[in-house]
Structures are given as C-alpha cells and as structure tokens.
Short mmCIF file of C-alpha atoms and ligand atoms in Angstrom, two decimals:
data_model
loop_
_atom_site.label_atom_id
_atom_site.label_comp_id
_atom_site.label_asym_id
_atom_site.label_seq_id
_atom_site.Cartn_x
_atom_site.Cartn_y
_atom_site.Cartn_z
CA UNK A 1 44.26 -18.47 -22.59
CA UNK A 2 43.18 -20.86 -20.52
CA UNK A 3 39.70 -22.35 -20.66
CA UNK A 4 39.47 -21.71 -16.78
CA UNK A 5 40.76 -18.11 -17.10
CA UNK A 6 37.44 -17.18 -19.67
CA UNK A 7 36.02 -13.76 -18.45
CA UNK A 8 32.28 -14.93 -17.45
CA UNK A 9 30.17 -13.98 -21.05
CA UNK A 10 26.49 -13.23 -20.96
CA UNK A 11 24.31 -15.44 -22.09
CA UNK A 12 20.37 -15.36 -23.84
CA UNK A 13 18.19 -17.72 -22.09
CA UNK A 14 17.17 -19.42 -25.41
CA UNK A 15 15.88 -22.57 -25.04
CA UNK A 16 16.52 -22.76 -21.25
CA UNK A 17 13.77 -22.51 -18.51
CA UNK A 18 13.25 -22.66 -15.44
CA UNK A 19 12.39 -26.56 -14.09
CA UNK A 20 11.61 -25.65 -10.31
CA UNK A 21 11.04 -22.86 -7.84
CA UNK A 22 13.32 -22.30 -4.98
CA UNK A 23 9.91 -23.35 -3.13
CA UNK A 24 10.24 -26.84 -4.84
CA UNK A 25 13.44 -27.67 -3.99
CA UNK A 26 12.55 -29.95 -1.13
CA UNK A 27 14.73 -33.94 -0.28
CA UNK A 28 12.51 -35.59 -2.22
CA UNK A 29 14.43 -34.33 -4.97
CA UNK A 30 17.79 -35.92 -4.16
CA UNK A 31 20.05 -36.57 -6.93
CA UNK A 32 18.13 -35.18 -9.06
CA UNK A 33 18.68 -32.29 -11.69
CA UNK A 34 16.78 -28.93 -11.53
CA UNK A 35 17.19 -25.70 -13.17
CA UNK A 36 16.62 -22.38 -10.97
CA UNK A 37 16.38 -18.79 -12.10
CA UNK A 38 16.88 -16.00 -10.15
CA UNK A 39 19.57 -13.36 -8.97
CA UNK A 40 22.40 -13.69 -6.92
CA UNK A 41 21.28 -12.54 -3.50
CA UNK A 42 24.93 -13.87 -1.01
CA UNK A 43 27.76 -15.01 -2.30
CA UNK A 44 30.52 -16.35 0.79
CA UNK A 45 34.09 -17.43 -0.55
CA UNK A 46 35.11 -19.59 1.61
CA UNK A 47 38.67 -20.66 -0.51
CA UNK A 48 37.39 -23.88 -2.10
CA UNK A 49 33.88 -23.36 -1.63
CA UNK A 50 31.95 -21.05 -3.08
CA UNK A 51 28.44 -20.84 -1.43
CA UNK A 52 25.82 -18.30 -3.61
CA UNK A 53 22.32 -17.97 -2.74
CA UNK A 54 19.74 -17.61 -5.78
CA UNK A 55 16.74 -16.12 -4.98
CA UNK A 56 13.27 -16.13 -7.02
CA UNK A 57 10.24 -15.21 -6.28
CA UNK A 58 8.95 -17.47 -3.71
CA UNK A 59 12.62 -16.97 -1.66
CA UNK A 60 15.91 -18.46 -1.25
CA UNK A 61 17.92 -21.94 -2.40
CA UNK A 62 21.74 -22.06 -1.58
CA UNK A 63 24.37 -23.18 -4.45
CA UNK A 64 27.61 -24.70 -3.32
CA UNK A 65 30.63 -25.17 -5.74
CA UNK A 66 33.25 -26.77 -4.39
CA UNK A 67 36.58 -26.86 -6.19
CA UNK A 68 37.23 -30.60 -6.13
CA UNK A 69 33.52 -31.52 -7.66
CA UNK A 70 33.42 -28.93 -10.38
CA UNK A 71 35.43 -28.27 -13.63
CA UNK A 72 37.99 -25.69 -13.28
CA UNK A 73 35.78 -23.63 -15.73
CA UNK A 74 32.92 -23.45 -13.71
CA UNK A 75 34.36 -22.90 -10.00
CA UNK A 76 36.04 -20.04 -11.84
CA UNK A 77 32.87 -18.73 -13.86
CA UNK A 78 31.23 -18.61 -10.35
CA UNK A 79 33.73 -16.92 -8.41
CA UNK A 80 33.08 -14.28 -10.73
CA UNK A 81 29.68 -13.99 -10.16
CA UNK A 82 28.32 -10.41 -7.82
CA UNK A 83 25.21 -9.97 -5.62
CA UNK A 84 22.32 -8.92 -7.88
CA UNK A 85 23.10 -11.03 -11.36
CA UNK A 86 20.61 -12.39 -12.95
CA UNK A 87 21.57 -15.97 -13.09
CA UNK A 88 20.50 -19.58 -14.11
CA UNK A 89 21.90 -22.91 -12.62
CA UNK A 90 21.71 -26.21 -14.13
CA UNK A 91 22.70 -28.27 -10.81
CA UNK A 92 22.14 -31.28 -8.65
CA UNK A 93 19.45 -31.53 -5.71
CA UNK A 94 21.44 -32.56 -2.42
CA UNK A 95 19.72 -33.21 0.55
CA UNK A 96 21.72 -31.35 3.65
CA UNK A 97 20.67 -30.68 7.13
CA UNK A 98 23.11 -28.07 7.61
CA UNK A 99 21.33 -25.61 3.93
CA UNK A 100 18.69 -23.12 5.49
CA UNK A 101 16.16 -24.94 3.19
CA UNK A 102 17.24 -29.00 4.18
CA UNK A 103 19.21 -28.79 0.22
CA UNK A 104 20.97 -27.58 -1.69
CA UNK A 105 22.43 -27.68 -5.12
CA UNK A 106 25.60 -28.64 -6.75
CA UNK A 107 26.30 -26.67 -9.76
CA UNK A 108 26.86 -28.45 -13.32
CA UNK A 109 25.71 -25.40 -15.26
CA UNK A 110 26.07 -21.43 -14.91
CA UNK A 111 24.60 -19.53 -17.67
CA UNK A 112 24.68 -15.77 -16.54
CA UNK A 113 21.88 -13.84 -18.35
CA UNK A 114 22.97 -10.32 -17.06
CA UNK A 115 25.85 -9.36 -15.06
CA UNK A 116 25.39 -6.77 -11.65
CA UNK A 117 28.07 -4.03 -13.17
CA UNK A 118 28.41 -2.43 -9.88
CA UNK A 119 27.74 -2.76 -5.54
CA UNK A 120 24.55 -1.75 -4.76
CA UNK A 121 24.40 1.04 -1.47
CA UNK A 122 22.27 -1.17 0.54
CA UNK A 123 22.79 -4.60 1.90
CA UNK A 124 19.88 -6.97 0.57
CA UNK A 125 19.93 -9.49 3.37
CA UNK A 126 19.68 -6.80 5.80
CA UNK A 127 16.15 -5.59 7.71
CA UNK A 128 17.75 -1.73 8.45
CA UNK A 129 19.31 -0.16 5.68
CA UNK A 130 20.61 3.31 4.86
CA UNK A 131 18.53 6.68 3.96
CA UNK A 132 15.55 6.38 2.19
CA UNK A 133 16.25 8.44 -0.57
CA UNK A 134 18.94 6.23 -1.54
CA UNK A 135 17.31 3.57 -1.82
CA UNK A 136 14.10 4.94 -3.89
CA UNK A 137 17.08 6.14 -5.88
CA UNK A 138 17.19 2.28 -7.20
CA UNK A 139 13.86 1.68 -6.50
CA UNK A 140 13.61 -1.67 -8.44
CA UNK A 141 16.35 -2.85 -6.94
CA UNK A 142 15.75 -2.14 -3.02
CA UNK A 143 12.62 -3.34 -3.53
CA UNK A 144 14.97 -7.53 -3.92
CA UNK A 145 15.38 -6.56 0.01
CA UNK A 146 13.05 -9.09 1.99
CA UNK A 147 11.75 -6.39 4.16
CA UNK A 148 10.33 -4.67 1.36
CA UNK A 149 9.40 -7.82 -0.92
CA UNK A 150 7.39 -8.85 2.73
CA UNK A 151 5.89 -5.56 3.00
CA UNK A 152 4.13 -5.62 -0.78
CA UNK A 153 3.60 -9.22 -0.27
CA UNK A 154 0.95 -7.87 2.61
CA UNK A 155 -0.16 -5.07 0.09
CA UNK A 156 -1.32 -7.84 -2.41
CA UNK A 157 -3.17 -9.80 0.25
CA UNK A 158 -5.01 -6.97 1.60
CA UNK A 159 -5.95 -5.36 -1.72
CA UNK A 160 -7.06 -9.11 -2.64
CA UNK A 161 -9.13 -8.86 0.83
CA UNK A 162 -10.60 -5.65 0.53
CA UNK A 163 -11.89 -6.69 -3.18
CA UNK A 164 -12.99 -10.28 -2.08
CA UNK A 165 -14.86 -8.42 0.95
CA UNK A 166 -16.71 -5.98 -1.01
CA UNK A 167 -17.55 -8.15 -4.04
CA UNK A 168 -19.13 -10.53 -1.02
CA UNK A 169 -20.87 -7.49 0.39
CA UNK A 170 -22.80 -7.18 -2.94
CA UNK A 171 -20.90 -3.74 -4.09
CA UNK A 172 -19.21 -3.31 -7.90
CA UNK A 173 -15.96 -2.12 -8.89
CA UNK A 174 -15.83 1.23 -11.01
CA UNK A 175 -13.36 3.14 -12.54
CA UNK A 176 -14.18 6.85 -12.52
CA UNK A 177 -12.08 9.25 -14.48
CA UNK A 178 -9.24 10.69 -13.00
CA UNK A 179 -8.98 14.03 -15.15
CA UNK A 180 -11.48 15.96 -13.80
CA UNK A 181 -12.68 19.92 -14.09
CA UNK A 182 -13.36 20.58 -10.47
CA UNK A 183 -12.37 20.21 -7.17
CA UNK A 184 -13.74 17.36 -4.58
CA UNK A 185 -11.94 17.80 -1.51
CA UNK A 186 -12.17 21.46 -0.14
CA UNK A 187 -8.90 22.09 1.48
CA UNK A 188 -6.02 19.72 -0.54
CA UNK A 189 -4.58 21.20 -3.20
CA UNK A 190 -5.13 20.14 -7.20
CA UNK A 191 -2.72 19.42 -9.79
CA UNK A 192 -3.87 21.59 -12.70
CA UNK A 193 -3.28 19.85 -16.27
CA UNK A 194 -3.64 21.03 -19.74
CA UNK A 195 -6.74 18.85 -21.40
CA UNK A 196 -6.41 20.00 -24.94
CA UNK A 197 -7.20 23.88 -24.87
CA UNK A 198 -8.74 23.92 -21.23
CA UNK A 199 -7.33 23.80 -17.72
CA UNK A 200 -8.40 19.91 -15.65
CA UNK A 201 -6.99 18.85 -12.86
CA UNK A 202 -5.84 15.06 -11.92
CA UNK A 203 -8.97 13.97 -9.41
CA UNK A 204 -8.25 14.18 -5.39
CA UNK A 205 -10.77 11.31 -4.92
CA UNK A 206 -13.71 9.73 -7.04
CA UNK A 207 -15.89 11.17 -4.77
CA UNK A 208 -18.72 13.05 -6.87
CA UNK A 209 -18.61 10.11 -9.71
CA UNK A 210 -19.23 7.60 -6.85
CA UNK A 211 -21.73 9.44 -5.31
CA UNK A 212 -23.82 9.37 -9.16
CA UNK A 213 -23.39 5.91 -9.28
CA UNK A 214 -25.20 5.01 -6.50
CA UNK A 215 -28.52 6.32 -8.60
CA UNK A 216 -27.67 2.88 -10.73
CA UNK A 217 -26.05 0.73 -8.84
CA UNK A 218 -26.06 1.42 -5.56
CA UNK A 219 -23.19 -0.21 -4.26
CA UNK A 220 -19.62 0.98 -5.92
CA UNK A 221 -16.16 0.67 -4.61
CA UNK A 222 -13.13 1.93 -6.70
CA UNK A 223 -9.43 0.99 -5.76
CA UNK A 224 -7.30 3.80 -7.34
CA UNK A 225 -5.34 6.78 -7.23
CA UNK A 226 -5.63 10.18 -5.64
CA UNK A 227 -3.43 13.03 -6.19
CA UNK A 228 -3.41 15.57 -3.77
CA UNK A 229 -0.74 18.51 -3.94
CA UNK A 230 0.61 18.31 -0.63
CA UNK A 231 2.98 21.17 -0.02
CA UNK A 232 4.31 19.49 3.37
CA UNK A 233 7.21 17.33 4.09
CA UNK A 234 5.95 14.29 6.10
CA UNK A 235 5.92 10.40 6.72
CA UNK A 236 2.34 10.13 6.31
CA UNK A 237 1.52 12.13 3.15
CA UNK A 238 1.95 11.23 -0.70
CA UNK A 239 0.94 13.13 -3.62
CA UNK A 240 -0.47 10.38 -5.50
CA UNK A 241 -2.20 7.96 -2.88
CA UNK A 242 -4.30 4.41 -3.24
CA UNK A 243 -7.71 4.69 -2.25
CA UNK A 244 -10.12 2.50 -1.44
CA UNK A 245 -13.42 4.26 -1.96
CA UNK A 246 -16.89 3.17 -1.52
CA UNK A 247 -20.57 4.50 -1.93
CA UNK A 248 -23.30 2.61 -0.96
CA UNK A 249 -27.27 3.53 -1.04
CA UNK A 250 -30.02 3.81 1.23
CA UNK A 251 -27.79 3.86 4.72
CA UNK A 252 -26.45 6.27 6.70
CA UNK A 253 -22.55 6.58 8.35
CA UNK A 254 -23.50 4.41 11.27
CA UNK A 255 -24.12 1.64 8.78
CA UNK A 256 -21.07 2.22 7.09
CA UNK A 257 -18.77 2.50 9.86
CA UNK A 258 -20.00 -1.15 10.89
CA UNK A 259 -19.08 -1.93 7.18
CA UNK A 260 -15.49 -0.44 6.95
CA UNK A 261 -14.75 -2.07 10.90
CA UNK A 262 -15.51 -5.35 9.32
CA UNK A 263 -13.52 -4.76 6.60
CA UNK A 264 -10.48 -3.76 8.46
CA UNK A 265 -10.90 -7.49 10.21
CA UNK A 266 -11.43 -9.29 7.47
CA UNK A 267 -8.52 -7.64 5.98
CA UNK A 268 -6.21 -8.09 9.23
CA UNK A 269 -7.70 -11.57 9.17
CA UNK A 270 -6.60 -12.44 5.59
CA UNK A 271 -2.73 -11.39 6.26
CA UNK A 272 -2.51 -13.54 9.31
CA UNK A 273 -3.53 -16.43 7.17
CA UNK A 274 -1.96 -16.06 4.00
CA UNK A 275 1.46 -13.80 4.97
CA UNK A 276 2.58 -16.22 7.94
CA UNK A 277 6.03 -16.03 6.60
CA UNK A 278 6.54 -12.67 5.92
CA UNK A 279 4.79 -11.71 9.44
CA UNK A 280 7.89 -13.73 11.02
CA UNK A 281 10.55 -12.16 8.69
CA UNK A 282 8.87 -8.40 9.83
CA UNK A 283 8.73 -9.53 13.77
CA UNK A 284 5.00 -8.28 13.67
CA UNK A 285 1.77 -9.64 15.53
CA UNK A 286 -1.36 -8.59 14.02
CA UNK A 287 -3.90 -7.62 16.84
CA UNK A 288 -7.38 -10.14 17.51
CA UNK A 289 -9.71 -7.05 16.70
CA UNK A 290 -13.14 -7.26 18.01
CA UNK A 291 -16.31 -5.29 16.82
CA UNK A 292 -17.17 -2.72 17.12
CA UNK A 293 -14.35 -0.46 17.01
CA UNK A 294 -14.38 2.56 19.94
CA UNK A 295 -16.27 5.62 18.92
CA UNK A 296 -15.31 8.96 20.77
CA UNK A 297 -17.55 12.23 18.91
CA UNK A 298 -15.16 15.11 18.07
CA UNK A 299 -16.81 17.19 21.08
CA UNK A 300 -15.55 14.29 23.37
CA UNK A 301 -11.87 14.35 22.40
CA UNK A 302 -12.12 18.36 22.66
CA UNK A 303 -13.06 18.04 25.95
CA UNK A 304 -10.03 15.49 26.74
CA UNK A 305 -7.81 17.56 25.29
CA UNK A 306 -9.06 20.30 27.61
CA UNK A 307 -8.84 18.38 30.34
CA UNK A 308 -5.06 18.07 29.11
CA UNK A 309 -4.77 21.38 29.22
CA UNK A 310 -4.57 21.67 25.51
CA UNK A 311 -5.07 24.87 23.87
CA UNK A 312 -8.17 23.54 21.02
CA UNK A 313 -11.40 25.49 20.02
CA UNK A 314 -14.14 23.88 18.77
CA UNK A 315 -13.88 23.67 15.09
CA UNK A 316 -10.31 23.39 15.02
CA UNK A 317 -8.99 20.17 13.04
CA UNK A 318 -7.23 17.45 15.44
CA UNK A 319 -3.46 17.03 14.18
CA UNK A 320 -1.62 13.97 15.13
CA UNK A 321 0.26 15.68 17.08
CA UNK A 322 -2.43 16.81 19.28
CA UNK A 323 -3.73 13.66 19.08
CA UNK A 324 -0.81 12.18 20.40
CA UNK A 325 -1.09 14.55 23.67
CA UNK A 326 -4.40 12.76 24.56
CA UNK A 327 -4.04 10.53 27.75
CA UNK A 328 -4.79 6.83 27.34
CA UNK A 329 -4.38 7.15 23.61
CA UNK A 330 -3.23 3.99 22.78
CA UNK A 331 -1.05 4.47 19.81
CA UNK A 332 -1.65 0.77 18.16
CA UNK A 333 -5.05 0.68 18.46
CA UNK A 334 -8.08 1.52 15.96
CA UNK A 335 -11.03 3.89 16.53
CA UNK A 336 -13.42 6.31 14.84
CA UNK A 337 -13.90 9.89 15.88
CA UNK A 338 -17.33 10.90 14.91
CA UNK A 339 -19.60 13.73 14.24
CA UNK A 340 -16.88 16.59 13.12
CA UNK A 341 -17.63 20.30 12.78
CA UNK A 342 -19.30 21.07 9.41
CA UNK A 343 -17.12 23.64 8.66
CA UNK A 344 -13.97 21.40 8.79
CA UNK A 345 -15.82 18.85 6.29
CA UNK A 346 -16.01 18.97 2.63
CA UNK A 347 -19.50 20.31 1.11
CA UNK A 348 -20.73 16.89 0.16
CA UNK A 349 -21.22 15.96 4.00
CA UNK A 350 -24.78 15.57 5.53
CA UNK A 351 -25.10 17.80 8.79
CA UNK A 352 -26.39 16.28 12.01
CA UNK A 353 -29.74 17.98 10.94
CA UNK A 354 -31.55 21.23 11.27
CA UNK A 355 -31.07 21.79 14.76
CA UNK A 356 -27.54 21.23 14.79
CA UNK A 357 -26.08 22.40 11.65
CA UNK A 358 -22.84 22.78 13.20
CA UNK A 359 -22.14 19.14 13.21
CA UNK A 360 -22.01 16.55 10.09
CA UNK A 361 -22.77 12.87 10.08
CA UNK A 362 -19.21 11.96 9.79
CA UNK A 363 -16.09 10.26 11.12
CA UNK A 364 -12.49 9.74 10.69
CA UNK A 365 -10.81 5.86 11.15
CA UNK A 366 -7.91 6.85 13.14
CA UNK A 367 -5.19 3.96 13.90
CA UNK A 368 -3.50 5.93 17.12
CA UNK A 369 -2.79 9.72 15.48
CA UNK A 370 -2.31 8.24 11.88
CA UNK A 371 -6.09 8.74 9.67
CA UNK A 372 -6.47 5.24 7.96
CA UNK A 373 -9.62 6.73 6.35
CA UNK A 374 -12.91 9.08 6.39
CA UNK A 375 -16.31 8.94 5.63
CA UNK A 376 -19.81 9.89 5.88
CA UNK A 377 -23.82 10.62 4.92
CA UNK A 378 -24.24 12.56 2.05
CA UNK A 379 -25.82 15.33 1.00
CA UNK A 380 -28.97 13.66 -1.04
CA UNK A 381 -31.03 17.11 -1.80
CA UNK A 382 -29.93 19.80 -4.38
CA UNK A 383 -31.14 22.51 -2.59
CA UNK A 384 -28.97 21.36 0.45
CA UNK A 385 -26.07 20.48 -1.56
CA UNK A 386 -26.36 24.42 -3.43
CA UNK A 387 -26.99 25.95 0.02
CA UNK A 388 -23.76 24.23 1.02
CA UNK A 389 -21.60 25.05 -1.65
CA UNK A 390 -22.63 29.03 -1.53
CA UNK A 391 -21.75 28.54 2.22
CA UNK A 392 -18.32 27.64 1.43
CA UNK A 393 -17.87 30.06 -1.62
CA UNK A 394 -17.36 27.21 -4.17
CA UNK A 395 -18.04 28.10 -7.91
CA UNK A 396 -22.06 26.47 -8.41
CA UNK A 397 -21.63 26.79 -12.02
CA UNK A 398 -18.61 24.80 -12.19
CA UNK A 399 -20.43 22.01 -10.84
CA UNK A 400 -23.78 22.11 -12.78
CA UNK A 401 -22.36 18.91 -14.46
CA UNK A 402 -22.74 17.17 -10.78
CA UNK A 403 -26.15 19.06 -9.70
CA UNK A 404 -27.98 18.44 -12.63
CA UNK A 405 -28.25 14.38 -11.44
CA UNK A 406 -29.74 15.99 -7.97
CA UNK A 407 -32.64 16.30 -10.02
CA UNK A 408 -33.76 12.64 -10.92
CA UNK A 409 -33.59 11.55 -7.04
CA UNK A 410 -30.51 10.90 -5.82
CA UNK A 411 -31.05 7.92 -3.15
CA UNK A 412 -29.87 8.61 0.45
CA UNK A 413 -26.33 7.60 0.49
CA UNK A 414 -22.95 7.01 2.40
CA UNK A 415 -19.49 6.36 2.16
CA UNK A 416 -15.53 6.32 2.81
CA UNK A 417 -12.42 6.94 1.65
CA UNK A 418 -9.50 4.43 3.35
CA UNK A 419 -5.93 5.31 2.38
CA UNK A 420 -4.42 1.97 1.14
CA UNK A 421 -0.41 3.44 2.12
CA UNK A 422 -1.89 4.61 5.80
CA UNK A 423 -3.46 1.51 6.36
CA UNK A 424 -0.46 -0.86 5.66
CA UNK A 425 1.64 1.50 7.87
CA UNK A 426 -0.75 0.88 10.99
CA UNK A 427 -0.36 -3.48 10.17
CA UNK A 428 3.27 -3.18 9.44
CA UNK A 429 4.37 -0.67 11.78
CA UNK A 430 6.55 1.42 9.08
CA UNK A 431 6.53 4.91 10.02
CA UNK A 432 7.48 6.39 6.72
CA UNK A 433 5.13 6.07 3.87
CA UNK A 434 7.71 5.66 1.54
CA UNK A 435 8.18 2.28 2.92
CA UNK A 436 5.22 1.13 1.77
CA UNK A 437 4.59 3.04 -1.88
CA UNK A 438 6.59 1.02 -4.62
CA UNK A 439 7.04 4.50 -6.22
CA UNK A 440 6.54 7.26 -4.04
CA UNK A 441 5.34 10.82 -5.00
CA UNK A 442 6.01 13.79 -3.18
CA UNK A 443 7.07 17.20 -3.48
CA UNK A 444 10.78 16.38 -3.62
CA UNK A 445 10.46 13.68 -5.71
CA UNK A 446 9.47 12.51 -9.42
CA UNK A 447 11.28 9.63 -10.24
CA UNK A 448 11.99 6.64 -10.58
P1 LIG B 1 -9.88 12.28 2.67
O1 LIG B 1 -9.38 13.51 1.99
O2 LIG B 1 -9.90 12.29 4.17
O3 LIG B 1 -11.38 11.96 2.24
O4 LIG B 1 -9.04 11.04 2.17
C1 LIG B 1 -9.42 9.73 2.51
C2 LIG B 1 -8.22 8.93 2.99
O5 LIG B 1 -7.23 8.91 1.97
C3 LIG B 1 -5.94 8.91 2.57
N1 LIG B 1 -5.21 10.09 2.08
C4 LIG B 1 -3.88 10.11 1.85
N2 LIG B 1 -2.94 9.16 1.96
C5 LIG B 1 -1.68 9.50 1.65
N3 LIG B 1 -1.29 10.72 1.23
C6 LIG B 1 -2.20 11.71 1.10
N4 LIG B 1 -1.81 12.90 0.65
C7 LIG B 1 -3.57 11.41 1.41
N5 LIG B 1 -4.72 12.13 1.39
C8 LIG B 1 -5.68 11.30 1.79
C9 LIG B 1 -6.15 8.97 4.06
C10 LIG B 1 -7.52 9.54 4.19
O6 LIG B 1 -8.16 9.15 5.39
N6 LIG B 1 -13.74 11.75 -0.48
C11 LIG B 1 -13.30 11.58 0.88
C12 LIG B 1 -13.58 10.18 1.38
C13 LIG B 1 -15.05 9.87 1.55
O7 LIG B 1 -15.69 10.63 2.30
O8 LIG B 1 -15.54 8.91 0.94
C14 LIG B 1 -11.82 11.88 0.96
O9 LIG B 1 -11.11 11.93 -0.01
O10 LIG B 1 -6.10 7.65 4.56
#
C-alpha cells in the first residue's frame, strides 16, 4: 500500500498543544508556524485545493492544502477529513486578503484526535436549522452552531452582569436547598421525591429560605434552579428553570422594582459592550432603555382590556394571549404591571393594607406578553402570614419550620424572582425556550 493511500488513524494528543487561538492568528504572524485545535467546521473540495475551516473557541481560521505544496500523504489524510472531527494542525501562518480572517494556514501537520463517524442532521454554518427536537437530540453537538454558541455567549455575560450588579448593590450570594418538604408557589405543580423514608419535593423557588435570610443578612440573591411541574406544552415554560432571586430588607416593592429596572439596564448594557460580535452574527439591536420602566396597576389593564371588548373579571390572571389583545401593547418593550389581586398571589405577598385586602403590593416584569419576572412586599407578621395561609387552605403545620422564625422579628422585606431563560428570550428575540436552555426540561423530554 501506498504511503498516500493510509486510511487517516487516530491519534492521542500526547505531547502536542495548542500554540495559538484562531483569535491569534493575525499577519503579524507570517511565515510563521502555529498549532490550532479545534473541529472541522467546512470543508470545500475544490480538486486540488482543499479548503477546511477549524474552529475553537474564540471562532474560525481557514486551512488550505493545496496538492502541489503538500506531500501526497497529507493532501490525502485531509481529504479524508468530515465536518465535526476533532482535529489538530501543525501549519504555516500566510497572510491573504482574500481568508475571512486576513490568513490563513498551510498545513505541514494533521494529527486527527477523533474522527466525526457520521453527517450530523443540521448544517453548522447555518442560522435556521431543522426541528428542534432534532437537534436537542445531539444537544452537544448543535450547540458547535454559531447561533447557539452566540446565544450562551450572551447567557454568560448577563449572568456575569446580574452577579457583578448585585455584589455592587451590597447583596450576598446564597445557596438554599433545593429538596424541600413544602410547597412555595401556590398554583405550579411539585416534583415529589423520595428523601430516605419520607416524601420532599425538588424546590419551585428559594423563596421561604430567602425570605429567613434577610433576618441575618439582609440582602441575598441566589442564581439557581427551579423546578416546576408544568403539565403544558409551550415556548415559554421549562420544568427546571434559572432563577435569579433576591430578598432584600427594610424596603418595600416600589424600592425593588427601581432595583430590578436597573438591573435589567445594566444587564442590557453589559451585552452591548462585551457581545458586539455575536449581536452582529444574531442581527439584533439591543434597545437604549431609560428609567423608570412604565407601570400600568392590574385594575388599569382590566379596564383596557374592557375597553377592547375583552371578556376579563377582576381577579382573573392576564395570559399572554390576552395580553397580546391589548391596543398599543408594544410587543418589544418592558413594563411592570402592579398591584395584582391577592387571591391570584402566593400567601407570602403583603396586601395593599387593611382597607384594601383585595389587592397585594406586587408586580409582574412583563417584556410584551412574555413574564421576565415577579416580585413583591412580604408578609413580615406571623399572625398575617397564618391568617393568610388558613385563607388559602394551606397545611400551617407543615410550615411550622418557616413560622417559627416569625417569632424573633422578621424585618420588613421585599423581593423578585426573574426567569434567567425568559429574560434572554426578550434580548435575543428566540421565541422558543429551548433555544436558550443548554438542556431543556419539559414534559416530553428527559434527556440528553
Ligand atoms: P414566579 O412563580 O412568578 O415567582 O416565578 C418567577 C419567574 O421565574 C420564571 N419562571 C419560569 N421560567 C421558565 N419556566 C417555568 N416553568 C417558569 N416558572 C417561573 C418567570 C417568572 O416570572 N417566588 C416568586 C418570586 C418572588 O416573588 O421573589 C416566584 O417564584 O420568569
């Protein structure tokens, strides 16, 4: 057999690493040697030139191997090669006007660490793509597609913000536990679990634990997951969710509403400064938001949607798609609606006050119909907190391991709850969820 006619062997990277990014690959590098790692993301035969693009994980660097200028062992090792291998090239920097990047590289070396066996569905390059389900299918290996990679590349930078934000704003980050014995959140549904010989569930939302803390440290946020049994199919719903939660004492939900606005800014504000790239590659401009954010009460939108002829009593919850049927709703724009019916709020929420009991000091971000997050006063008295929970026929017993704090003086508090998914599908305008969970959960699906 001929040495040109070797089936291309994989390799162990042994000694070999990595001596630039694609990033680094820049002119001032002609004529000079680099090694690049990555995976094959294009490959175009054009005959006697074979042109492969290696991608890593600051983007792209093209490869040409051109028959004359290589052995006949390498041009043949590399026509070989498949989208998705996971590849190293030993090669030399040329300078080129006409390589996406100004360069490219001539190949001396190919050392193939792991070979792509089969096509993938779903073209990498490409923005649209096929069903969803197909691609969470191979999950891992969608996610190489630069819409996605752009997408959690704005995840990092506004989990980064939210953290810098609140760290500035003088809260701590907690961890609360997320196997819990009661429910939090009235109306979504619990995962039951077995914890040893008793029944738990997995927590819908840190929200008693956050409250306590306040006693100690008054300002807590906690970034982590929520699992909520959601029985319904939709774009907008996951089972197990990122939250951003935060409890702070000795303010009320005005205060807080100015805090989670300015949040929302600084967070919009940090991905038009640090994703410039990846806001190109999605085709998306990020708003100039200005302070404060619209406020319309609950009572107000009922009234709209009157006026709209909309068949809504007082009390009933607002779906998007009621929502949507308001006029002048503008569908890319945020707001609050504040001061919801009690009876539509969990038990935890402070009412407007004695005279109106029918109304609770709280409010809903809303980004068009999608709810980015929710929030509000607290309940801060036992009595008030047990005279809530009878009201809603909730168990008092099973909470005595949350009341019994109510009795060292629990400092007035507030918070929210913002939905990390719903609030990257308002900035990158995905409709789906999905899009933006690296692993989604939901009623259909389990793995990967
Ligand atoms: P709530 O139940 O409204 O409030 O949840 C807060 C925010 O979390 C997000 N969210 C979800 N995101 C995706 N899939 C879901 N199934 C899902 N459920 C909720 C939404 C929502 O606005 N304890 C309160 C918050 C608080 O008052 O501090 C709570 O959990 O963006």
């Amino acid at each position: 057999m001929k040495l040109s006619d070797r089936v291309l062997q994989e390799e162990d990277i042994g000694k070999m690493r990595r001596t630039h990014y694609s990033s680094e690959i820049n002119s001032d590098l002609h004529d000079n040697e680099a090694i690049i790692m990555g995976w094959v993301s294009s490959i175009r035969d054009h005959g006697n030139m074979q042109f492969v693009t290696i991608t890593d994980r600051y983007g792209d660097i093209q490869v040409v191997a051109k028959r004359k200028e290589c052995t006949e062992e390498l041009f043949n090792q590399i026509q070989q090669l498949k989208e998705h291998a996971s590849v190293a090239i030993r090669g030399k920097v040329k300078s080129q006007v006409k390589a996406p990047n100004g360069t490219e590289v001539i190949p001396l070396e190919l050392r193939v660490f792991s070979m792509a066996k089969k096509t993938a569905p779903f073209m990498i390059q490409s923005k649209t793509s096929i069903g969803i389900d197909t691609r969470l299918n191979l999950r891992a290996v969608d996610l190489r597609r630069n819409f996605l990679k752009s997408i959690f590349r704005i995840r990092n930078t506004a989990l980064k913000a939210a953290r810098e934000f609140l760290s500035e704003h003088g809260f701590i980050e907690v961890n609360t536990p997320k196997m819990i014995a009661t429910a939090t959140e009235g109306g979504a549904a619990l995962f039951p679990i077995f914890y040893y010989d008793r029944e738990a569930f997995l927590a819908q939302s840190p929200q008693l634990y956050k409250e306590q803390l306040t006693m100690a440290f008054e300002n807590v946020f906690e970034i982590g997951p929520i699992f909520r049994a959601e029985p319904s199919r939709t774009n907008r719903h996951l089972s197990e969710a990122i939250s951003i939660d935060v409890e702070q004492a000795f303010v009320d939900y005005n205060d807080i509403m100015r805090l989670l606005e300015k949040m929302i800014i600084f967070t919009v504000d940090s991905i038009k400064e640090t994703n410039k790239n990846e806001l190109e590659y999605l085709n998306l401009q990020l708003p100039n938001l200005e302070l404060p954010f619209p406020k319309y009460s609950y009572s107000n939108i009922v009234s709209k949607l009157h006026e709209a002829q909309e068949h809504i009593r007082w009390g009933d919850d607002l779906s998007p798609q009621i929502i949507k049927n308001l006029q002048n709703n503008r569908t890319d724009a945020f707001y609050f609606i504040t001061d919801w019916p009690t009876s539509i709020k969990p038990f935890y929420v402070k009412t407007k006050g004695e005279k109106d009991e029918m109304m609770c000091e709280s409010f809903d971000l809303m980004y068009g119909s999608l709810e980015i997050s929710s929030g509000s006063t607290r309940i801060n008295r036992k009595n008030d907190l047990l005279k809530r929970m009878k009201k809603q026929g909730l168990n008092v017993d099973a909470f005595d391991y949350h009341l019994r704090v109510f009795d060292y003086g629990v400092p007035p508090h507030a918070g929210f709850g913002l939905g990390l998914e719903r609030l990257l599908m308002a900035i990158t305008k995905c409709d789906n969820i999905r899009d933006v969970t690296l692993y989604p959960r939901d009623i259909d699906r389990l793995t990967p």
